[in-house]
């Protein structure tokens, strides 16, 4: 297997061709973990948005008037896909 000279602040060492230093692997792992958490956050936000829209649809006209929302606005909001804000 070919080796490549790699120079780091702590000195130089030989690394196998295509090897990824441990610090880079850790950075990729953190970035991957961040991506998973971000994806979960988006999913839970979308599900919560759908839940709130359904609850809004269940309000009667008197309650909608109290919060200053018309039935037409509610129907427009509820017609959006759950992933849209």
mmCIF file of C-alpha atoms in Angstrom:
data_model
loop_
_atom_site.group_PDB
_atom_site.id
_atom_site.type_symbol
_atom_site.label_atom_id
_atom_site.label_comp_id
_atom_site.label_asym_id
_atom_site.label_seq_id
_atom_site.Cartn_x
_atom_site.Cartn_y
_atom_site.Cartn_z
ATOM 1 C CA UNK A 1 0.000 0.000 0.000
ATOM 2 C CA UNK A 2 1.504 3.401 -0.960
ATOM 3 C CA UNK A 3 2.157 5.919 1.780
ATOM 4 C CA UNK A 4 1.993 9.685 1.732
ATOM 5 C CA UNK A 5 4.068 12.084 3.809
ATOM 6 C CA UNK A 6 1.716 14.202 5.870
ATOM 7 C CA UNK A 7 2.870 17.229 7.814
ATOM 8 C CA UNK A 8 0.871 18.427 10.800
ATOM 9 C CA UNK A 9 1.656 20.968 13.471
ATOM 10 C CA UNK A 10 2.816 18.110 15.705
ATOM 11 C CA UNK A 11 5.325 16.922 13.094
ATOM 12 C CA UNK A 12 5.226 14.685 10.056
ATOM 13 C CA UNK A 13 4.120 11.093 9.817
ATOM 14 C CA UNK A 14 3.368 8.535 7.142
ATOM 15 C CA UNK A 15 -0.258 7.901 6.287
ATOM 16 C CA UNK A 16 -1.681 5.225 4.045
ATOM 17 C CA UNK A 17 -2.876 6.606 0.730
ATOM 18 C CA UNK A 18 -6.492 7.722 1.155
ATOM 19 C CA UNK A 19 -6.347 7.518 4.965
ATOM 20 C CA UNK A 20 -8.336 10.130 6.827
ATOM 21 C CA UNK A 21 -6.723 11.591 9.964
ATOM 22 C CA UNK A 22 -8.649 10.981 13.189
ATOM 23 C CA UNK A 23 -9.487 14.684 13.602
ATOM 24 C CA UNK A 24 -11.135 14.716 10.174
ATOM 25 C CA UNK A 25 -13.108 11.563 10.978
ATOM 26 C CA UNK A 26 -14.314 13.159 14.224
ATOM 27 C CA UNK A 27 -15.320 16.309 12.346
ATOM 28 C CA UNK A 28 -17.267 14.255 9.819
ATOM 29 C CA UNK A 29 -18.964 12.324 12.632
ATOM 30 C CA UNK A 30 -20.019 15.586 14.341
ATOM 31 C CA UNK A 31 -21.266 16.982 11.027
ATOM 32 C CA UNK A 32 -23.218 13.766 10.391
ATOM 33 C CA UNK A 33 -24.711 13.885 13.877
ATOM 34 C CA UNK A 34 -25.696 17.520 13.340
ATOM 35 C CA UNK A 35 -27.377 16.567 10.063
ATOM 36 C CA UNK A 36 -29.414 13.822 11.765
ATOM 37 C CA UNK A 37 -30.533 16.168 14.569
ATOM 38 C CA UNK A 38 -31.428 18.882 12.052
ATOM 39 C CA UNK A 39 -33.470 16.385 10.033
ATOM 40 C CA UNK A 40 -35.301 15.205 13.154
ATOM 41 C CA UNK A 41 -35.978 18.817 14.153
ATOM 42 C CA UNK A 42 -37.484 19.545 10.738
ATOM 43 C CA UNK A 43 -39.628 16.421 10.916
ATOM 44 C CA UNK A 44 -40.970 17.165 14.399
ATOM 45 C CA UNK A 45 -41.625 20.802 13.445
ATOM 46 C CA UNK A 46 -43.610 19.703 10.405
ATOM 47 C CA UNK A 47 -45.648 17.235 12.462
ATOM 48 C CA UNK A 48 -46.340 19.877 15.113
ATOM 49 C CA UNK A 49 -47.421 22.321 12.390
ATOM 50 C CA UNK A 50 -49.874 19.733 11.021
ATOM 51 C CA UNK A 51 -51.245 19.106 14.518
ATOM 52 C CA UNK A 52 -51.781 22.841 15.109
ATOM 53 C CA UNK A 53 -53.488 23.301 11.748
ATOM 54 C CA UNK A 54 -55.879 20.449 12.492
ATOM 55 C CA UNK A 55 -56.667 21.969 15.892
ATOM 56 C CA UNK A 56 -57.309 25.335 14.219
ATOM 57 C CA UNK A 57 -59.710 23.660 11.798
ATOM 58 C CA UNK A 58 -61.655 22.272 14.771
ATOM 59 C CA UNK A 59 -62.398 25.708 16.243
ATOM 60 C CA UNK A 60 -65.875 27.107 15.762
ATOM 61 C CA UNK A 61 -66.508 30.510 14.154
ATOM 62 C CA UNK A 62 -67.004 32.218 17.523
ATOM 63 C CA UNK A 63 -63.537 31.160 18.732
ATOM 64 C CA UNK A 64 -61.966 32.095 15.391
ATOM 65 C CA UNK A 65 -63.506 35.566 15.703
ATOM 66 C CA UNK A 66 -61.970 35.859 19.197
ATOM 67 C CA UNK A 67 -58.485 35.282 17.815
ATOM 68 C CA UNK A 68 -59.085 37.442 14.732
ATOM 69 C CA UNK A 69 -58.976 34.728 12.084
ATOM 70 C CA UNK A 70 -61.603 34.115 9.422
ATOM 71 C CA UNK A 71 -62.822 30.680 8.320
ATOM 72 C CA UNK A 72 -61.355 31.374 4.852
ATOM 73 C CA UNK A 73 -57.912 32.031 6.375
ATOM 74 C CA UNK A 74 -58.146 28.791 8.340
ATOM 75 C CA UNK A 75 -59.076 26.808 5.234
ATOM 76 C CA UNK A 76 -56.194 28.398 3.318
ATOM 77 C CA UNK A 77 -53.755 27.514 6.116
ATOM 78 C CA UNK A 78 -55.034 23.959 6.485
ATOM 79 C CA UNK A 79 -54.805 23.333 2.740
ATOM 80 C CA UNK A 80 -50.995 23.773 2.846
ATOM 81 C CA UNK A 81 -48.876 20.613 3.012
ATOM 82 C CA UNK A 82 -47.661 19.900 6.558
ATOM 83 C CA UNK A 83 -44.019 20.526 5.623
ATOM 84 C CA UNK A 84 -44.699 24.099 4.455
ATOM 85 C CA UNK A 85 -44.462 26.885 6.988
#
